[in-house]
N, C-alpha and C. Protein backbone atom coordinates (compact mmCIF):
# COMPACT_ATOMS: atom_id res chain seq x y z
N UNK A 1 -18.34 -6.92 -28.52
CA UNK A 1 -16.90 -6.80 -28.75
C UNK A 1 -16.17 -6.85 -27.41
N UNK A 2 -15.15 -7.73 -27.53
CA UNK A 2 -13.95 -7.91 -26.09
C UNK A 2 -13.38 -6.87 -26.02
N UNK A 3 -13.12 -6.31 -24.55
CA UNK A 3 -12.54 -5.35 -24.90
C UNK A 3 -11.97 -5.00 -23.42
N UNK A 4 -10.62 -4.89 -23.11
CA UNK A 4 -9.42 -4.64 -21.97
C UNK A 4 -9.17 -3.31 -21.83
N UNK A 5 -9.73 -2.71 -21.02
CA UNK A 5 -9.28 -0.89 -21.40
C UNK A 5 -7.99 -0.66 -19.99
N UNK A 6 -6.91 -0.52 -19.82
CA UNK A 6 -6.10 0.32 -18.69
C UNK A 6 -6.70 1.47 -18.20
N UNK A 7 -5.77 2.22 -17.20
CA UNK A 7 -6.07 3.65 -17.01
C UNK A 7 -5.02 3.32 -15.36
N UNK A 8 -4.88 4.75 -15.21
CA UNK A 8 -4.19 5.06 -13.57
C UNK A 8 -2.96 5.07 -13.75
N UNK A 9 -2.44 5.21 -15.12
CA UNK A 9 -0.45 5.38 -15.65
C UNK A 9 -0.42 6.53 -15.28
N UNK A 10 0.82 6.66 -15.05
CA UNK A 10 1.37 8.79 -15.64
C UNK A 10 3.02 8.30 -15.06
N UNK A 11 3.10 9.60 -14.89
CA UNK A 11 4.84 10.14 -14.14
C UNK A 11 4.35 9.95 -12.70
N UNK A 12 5.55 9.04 -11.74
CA UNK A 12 5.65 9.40 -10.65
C UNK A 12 7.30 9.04 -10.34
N UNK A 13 7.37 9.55 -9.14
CA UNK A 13 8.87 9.93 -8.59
C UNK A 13 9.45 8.52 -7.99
N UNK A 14 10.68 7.66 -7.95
CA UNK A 14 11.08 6.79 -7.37
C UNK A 14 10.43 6.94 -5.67
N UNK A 15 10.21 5.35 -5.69
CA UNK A 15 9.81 5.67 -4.01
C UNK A 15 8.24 5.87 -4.10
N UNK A 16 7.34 6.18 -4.97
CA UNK A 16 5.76 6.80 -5.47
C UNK A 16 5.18 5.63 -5.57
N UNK A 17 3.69 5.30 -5.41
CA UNK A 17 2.68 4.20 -5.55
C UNK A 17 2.06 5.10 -6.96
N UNK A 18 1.48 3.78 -7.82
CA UNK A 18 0.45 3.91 -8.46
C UNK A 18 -0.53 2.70 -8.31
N UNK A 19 -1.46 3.18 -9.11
CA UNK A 19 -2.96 1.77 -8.77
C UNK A 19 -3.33 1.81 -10.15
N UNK A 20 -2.93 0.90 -10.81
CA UNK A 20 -3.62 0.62 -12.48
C UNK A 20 -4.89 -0.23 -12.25
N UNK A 21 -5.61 0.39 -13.25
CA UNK A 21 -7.27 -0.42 -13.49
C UNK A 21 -7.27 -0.94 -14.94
N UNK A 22 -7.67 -2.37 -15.20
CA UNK A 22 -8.31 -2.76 -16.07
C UNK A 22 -9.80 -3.34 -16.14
N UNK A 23 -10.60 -2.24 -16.84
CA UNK A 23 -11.83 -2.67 -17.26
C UNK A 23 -12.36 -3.32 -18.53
N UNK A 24 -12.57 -5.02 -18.50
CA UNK A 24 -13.33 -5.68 -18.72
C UNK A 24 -14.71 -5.33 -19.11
N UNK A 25 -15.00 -5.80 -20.64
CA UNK A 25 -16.12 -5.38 -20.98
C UNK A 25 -16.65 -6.45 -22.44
N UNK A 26 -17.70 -7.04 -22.82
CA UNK A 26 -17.70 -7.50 -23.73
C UNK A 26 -18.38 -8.86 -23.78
N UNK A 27 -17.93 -9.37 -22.26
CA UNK A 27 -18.43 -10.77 -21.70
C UNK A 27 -17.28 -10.87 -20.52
N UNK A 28 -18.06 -11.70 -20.05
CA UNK A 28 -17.37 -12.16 -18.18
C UNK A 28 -16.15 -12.90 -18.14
N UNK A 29 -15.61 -12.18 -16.80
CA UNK A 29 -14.23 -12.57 -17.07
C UNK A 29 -13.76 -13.16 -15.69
N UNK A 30 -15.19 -13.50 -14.85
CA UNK A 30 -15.40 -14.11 -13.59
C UNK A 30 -14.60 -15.57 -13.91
N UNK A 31 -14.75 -15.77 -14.32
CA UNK A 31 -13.77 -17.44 -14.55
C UNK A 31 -12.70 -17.06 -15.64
N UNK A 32 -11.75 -16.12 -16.00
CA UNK A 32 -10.69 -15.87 -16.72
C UNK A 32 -9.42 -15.91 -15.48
N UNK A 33 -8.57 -16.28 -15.97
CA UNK A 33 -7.22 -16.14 -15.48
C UNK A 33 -6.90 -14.58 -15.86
N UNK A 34 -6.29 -13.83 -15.41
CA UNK A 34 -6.14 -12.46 -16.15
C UNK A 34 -4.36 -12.35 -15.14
N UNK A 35 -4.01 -11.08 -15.75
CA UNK A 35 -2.57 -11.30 -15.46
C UNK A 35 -1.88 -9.73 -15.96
N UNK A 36 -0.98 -9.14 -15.64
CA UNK A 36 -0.42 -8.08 -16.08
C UNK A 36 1.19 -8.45 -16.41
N UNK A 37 1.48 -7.31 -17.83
CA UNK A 37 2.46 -7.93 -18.32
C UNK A 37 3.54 -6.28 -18.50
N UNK A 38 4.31 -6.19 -18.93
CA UNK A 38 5.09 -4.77 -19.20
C UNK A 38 6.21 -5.00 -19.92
N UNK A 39 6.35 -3.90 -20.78
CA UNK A 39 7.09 -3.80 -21.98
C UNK A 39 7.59 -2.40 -21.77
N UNK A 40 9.10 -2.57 -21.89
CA UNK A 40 9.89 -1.27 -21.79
C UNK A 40 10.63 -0.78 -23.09
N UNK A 41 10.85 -0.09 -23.68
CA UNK A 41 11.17 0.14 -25.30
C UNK A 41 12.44 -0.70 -25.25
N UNK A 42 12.43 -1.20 -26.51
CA UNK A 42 13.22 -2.52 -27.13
C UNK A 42 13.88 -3.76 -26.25
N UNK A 43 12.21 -3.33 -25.56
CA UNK A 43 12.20 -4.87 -24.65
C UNK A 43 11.36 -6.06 -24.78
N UNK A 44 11.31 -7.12 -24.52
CA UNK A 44 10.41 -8.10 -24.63
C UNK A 44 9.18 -7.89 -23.72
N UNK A 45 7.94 -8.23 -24.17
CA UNK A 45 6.90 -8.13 -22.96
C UNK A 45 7.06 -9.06 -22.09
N UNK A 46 7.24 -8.61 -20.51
CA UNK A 46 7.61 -9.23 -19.40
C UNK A 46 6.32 -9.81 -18.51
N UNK A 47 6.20 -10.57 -18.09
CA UNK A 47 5.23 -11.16 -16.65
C UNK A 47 5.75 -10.47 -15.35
N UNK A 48 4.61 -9.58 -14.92
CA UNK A 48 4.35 -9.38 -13.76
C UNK A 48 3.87 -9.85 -12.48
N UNK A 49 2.48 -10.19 -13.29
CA UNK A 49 1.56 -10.76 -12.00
C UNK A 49 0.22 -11.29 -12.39
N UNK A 50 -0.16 -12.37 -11.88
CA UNK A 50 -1.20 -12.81 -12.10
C UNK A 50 -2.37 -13.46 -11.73
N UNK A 51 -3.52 -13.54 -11.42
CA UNK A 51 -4.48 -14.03 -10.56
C UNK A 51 -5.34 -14.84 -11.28
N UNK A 52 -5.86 -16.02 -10.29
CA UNK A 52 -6.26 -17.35 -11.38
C UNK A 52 -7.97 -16.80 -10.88
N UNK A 53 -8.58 -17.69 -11.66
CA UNK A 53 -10.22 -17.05 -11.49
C UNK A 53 -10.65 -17.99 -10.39
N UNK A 54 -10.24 -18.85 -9.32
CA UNK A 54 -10.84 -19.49 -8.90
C UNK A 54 -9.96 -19.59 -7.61
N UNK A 55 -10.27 -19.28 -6.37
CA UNK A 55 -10.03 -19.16 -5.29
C UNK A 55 -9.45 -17.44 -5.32
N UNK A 56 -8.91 -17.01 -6.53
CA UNK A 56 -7.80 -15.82 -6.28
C UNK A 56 -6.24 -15.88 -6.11
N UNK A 57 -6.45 -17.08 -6.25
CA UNK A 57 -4.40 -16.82 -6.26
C UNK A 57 -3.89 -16.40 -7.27
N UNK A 58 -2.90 -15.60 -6.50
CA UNK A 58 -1.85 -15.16 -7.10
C UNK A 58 -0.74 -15.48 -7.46
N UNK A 59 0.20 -14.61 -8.23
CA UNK A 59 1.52 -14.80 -8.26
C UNK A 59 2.27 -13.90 -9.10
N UNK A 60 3.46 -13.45 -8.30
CA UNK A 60 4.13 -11.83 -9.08
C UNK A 60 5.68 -12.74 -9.43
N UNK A 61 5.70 -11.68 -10.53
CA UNK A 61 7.33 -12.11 -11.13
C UNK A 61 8.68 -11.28 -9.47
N UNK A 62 9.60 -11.97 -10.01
CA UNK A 62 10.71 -11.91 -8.14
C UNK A 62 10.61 -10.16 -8.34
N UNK A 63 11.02 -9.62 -9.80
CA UNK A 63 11.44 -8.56 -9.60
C UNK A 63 10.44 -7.11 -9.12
N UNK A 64 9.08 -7.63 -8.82
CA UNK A 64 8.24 -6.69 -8.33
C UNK A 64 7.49 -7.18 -6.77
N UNK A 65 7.78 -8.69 -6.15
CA UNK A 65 7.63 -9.43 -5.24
C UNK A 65 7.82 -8.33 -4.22
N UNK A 66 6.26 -7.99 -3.40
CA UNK A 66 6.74 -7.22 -1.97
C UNK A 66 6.88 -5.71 -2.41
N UNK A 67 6.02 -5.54 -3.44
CA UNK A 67 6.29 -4.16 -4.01
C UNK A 67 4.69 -4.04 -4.92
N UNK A 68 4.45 -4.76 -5.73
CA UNK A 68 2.42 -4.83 -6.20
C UNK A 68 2.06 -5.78 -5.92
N UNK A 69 0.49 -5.43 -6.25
CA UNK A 69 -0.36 -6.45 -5.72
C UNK A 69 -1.41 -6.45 -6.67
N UNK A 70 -1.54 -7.54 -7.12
CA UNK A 70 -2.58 -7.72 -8.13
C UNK A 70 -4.10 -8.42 -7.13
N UNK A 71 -4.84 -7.70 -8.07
CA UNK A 71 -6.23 -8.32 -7.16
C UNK A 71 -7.59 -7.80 -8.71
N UNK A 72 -8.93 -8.74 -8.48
CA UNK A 72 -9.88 -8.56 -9.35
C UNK A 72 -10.86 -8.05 -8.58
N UNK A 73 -12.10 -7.55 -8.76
CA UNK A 73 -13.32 -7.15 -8.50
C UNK A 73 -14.25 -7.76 -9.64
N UNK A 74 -14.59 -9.17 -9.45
CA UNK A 74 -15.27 -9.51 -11.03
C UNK A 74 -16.75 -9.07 -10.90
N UNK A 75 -17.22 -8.81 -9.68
CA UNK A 75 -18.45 -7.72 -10.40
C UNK A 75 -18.22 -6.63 -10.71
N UNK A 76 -17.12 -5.82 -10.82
CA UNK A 76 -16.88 -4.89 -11.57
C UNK A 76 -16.45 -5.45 -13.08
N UNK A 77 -16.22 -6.43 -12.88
CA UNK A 77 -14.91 -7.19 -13.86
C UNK A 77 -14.06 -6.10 -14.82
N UNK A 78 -13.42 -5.95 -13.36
CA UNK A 78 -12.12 -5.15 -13.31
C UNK A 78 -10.92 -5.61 -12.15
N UNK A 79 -9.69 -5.46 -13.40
CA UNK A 79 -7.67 -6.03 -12.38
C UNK A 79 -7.54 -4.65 -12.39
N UNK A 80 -7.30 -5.52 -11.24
CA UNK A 80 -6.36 -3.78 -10.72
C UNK A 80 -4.40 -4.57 -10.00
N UNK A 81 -3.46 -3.47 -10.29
CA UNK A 81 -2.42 -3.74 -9.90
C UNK A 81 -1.92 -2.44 -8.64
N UNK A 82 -1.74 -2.61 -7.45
CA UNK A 82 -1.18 -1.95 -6.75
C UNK A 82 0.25 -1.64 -6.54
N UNK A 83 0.72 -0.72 -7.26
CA UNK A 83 2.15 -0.43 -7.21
C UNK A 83 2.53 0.28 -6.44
N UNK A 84 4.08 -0.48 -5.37
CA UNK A 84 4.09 0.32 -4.36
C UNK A 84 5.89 0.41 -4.24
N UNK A 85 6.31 1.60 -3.66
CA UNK A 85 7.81 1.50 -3.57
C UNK A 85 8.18 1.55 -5.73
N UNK A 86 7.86 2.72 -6.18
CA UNK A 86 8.49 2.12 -7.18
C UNK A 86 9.89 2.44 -7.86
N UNK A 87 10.37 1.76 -8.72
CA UNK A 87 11.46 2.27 -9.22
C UNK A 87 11.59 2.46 -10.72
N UNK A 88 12.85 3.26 -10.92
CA UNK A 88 12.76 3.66 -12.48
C UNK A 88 12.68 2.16 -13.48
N UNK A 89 13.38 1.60 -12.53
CA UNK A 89 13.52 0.09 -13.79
C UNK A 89 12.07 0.04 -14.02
N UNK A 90 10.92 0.49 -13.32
CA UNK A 90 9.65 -0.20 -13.17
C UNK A 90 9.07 0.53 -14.46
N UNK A 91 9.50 1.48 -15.39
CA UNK A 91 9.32 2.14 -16.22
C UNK A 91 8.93 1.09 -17.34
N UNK A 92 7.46 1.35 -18.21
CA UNK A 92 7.18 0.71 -18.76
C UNK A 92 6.04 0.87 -19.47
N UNK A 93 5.20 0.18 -20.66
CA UNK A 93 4.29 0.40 -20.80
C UNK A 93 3.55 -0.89 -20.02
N UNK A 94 2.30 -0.63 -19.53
CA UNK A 94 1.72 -2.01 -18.59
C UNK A 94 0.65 -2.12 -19.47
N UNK A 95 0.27 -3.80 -20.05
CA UNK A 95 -0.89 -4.20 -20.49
C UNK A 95 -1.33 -5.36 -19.49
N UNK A 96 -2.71 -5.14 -19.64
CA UNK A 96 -3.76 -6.07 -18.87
C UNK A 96 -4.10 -7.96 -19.76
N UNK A 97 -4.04 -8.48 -19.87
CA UNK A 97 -4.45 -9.72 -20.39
C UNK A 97 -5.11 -11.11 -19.58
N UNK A 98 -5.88 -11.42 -20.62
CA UNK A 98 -7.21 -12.37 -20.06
C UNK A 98 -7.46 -13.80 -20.97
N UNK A 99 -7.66 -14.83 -20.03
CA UNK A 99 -7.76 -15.76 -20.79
C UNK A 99 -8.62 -16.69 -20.08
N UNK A 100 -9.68 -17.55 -20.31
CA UNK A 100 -10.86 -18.20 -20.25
C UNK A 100 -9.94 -19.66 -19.09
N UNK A 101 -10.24 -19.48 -18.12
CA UNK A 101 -9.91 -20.80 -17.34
C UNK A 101 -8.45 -20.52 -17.03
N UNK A 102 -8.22 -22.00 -16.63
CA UNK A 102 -6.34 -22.31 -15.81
C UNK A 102 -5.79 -22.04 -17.20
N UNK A 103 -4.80 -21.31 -16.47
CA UNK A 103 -3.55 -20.90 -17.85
C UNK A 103 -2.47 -21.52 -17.10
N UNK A 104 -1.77 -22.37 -18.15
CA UNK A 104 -0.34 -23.27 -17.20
C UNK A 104 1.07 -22.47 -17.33
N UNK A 105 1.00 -22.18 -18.57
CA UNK A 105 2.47 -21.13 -18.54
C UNK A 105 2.15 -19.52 -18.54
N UNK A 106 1.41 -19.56 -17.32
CA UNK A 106 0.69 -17.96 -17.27
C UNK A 106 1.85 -16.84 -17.32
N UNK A 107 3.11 -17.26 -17.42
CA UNK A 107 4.26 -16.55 -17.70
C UNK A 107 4.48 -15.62 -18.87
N UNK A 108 4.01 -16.61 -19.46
CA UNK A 108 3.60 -16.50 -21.37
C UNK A 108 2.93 -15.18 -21.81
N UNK A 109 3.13 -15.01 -22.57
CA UNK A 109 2.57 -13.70 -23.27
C UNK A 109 1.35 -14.78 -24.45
N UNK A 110 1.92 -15.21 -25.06
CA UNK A 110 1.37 -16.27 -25.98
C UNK A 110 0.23 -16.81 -25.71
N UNK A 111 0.31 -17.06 -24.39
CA UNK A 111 -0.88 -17.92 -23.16
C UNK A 111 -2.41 -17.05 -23.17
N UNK A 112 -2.19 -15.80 -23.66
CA UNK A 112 -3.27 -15.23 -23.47
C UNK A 112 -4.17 -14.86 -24.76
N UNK A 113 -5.19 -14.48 -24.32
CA UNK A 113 -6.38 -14.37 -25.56
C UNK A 113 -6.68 -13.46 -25.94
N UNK A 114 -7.02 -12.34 -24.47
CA UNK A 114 -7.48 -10.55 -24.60
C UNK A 114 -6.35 -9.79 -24.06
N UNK A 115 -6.08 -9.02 -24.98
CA UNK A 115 -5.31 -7.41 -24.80
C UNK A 115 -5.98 -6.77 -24.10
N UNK A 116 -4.83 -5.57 -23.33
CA UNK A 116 -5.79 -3.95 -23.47
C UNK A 116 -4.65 -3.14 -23.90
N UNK A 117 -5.16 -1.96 -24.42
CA UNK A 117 -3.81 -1.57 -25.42
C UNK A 117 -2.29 -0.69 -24.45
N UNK A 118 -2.78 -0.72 -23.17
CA UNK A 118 -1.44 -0.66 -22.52
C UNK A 118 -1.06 1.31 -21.67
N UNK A 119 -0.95 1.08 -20.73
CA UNK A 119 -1.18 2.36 -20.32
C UNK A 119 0.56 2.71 -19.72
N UNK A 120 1.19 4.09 -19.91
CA UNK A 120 2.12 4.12 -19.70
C UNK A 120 2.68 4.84 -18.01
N UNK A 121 3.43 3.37 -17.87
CA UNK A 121 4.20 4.53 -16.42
C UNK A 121 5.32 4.75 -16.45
N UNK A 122 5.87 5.41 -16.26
CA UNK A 122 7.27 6.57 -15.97
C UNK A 122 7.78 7.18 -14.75
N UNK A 123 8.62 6.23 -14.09
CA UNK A 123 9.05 6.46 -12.31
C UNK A 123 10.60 7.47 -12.79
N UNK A 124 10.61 8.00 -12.23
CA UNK A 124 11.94 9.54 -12.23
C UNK A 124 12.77 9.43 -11.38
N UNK A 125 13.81 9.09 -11.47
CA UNK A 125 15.00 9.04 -9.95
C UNK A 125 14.94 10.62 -9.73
């Protein structure tokens, strides 16, 4: 069974880092595109950031640019997102998502194949 688990959400204060983990489990995700996405109540799920399986590139949406950092460990096959400087807008639930090879509109929510059911953060002015 596929399976995307989060972890490393909670409450922190404007200005606070967090480090979200997604662990990969089920089959290899060494050649997946994987990507983080966030959903704020009666919001659309948004693109954050995303890393292709092959060299490691990246790429973050403007409004978190210079603030996380997405990166993989695929022998852990585990994303991790480094959140840094944050702010209340950054309030959200964050899900992890994975998809087998080049994803072209990795923007997309649609684009992807595996969930994880989404871990919550909460920045406090």
């Amino acid at each position: 069974q596929v399976q995307l688990v989060e972890s490393g959400g909670g409450l922190v204060q404007a200005g606070g880092s967090l480090r979200l983990s997604c662990a990969a489990s089920g089959r290899t995700f060494s050649t997946d595109t994987m990507a983080w996405f966030r959903q704020a109540p009666g919001k659309e799920r948004d693109f954050v950031a995303v890393i292709s399986w092959i060299i490691g590139n990246t790429y973050n949406a403007d409004s978190v640019k210079g603030r996380f950092t997405i990166s993989r460990d695929n022998a852990k096959n585990t994303l991790y997102l480094q959140m840094n400087s944050l702010k209340p807008e950054d309030t959200a639930v964050y899900y992890c998502a994975a998809r087998p090879g080049y994803v072209g509109y990795y923007y997309r929510p649609s684009s992807y194949d595996y969930w994880g059911q989404g871990t919550q953060v909460t920045v406090s002015s």
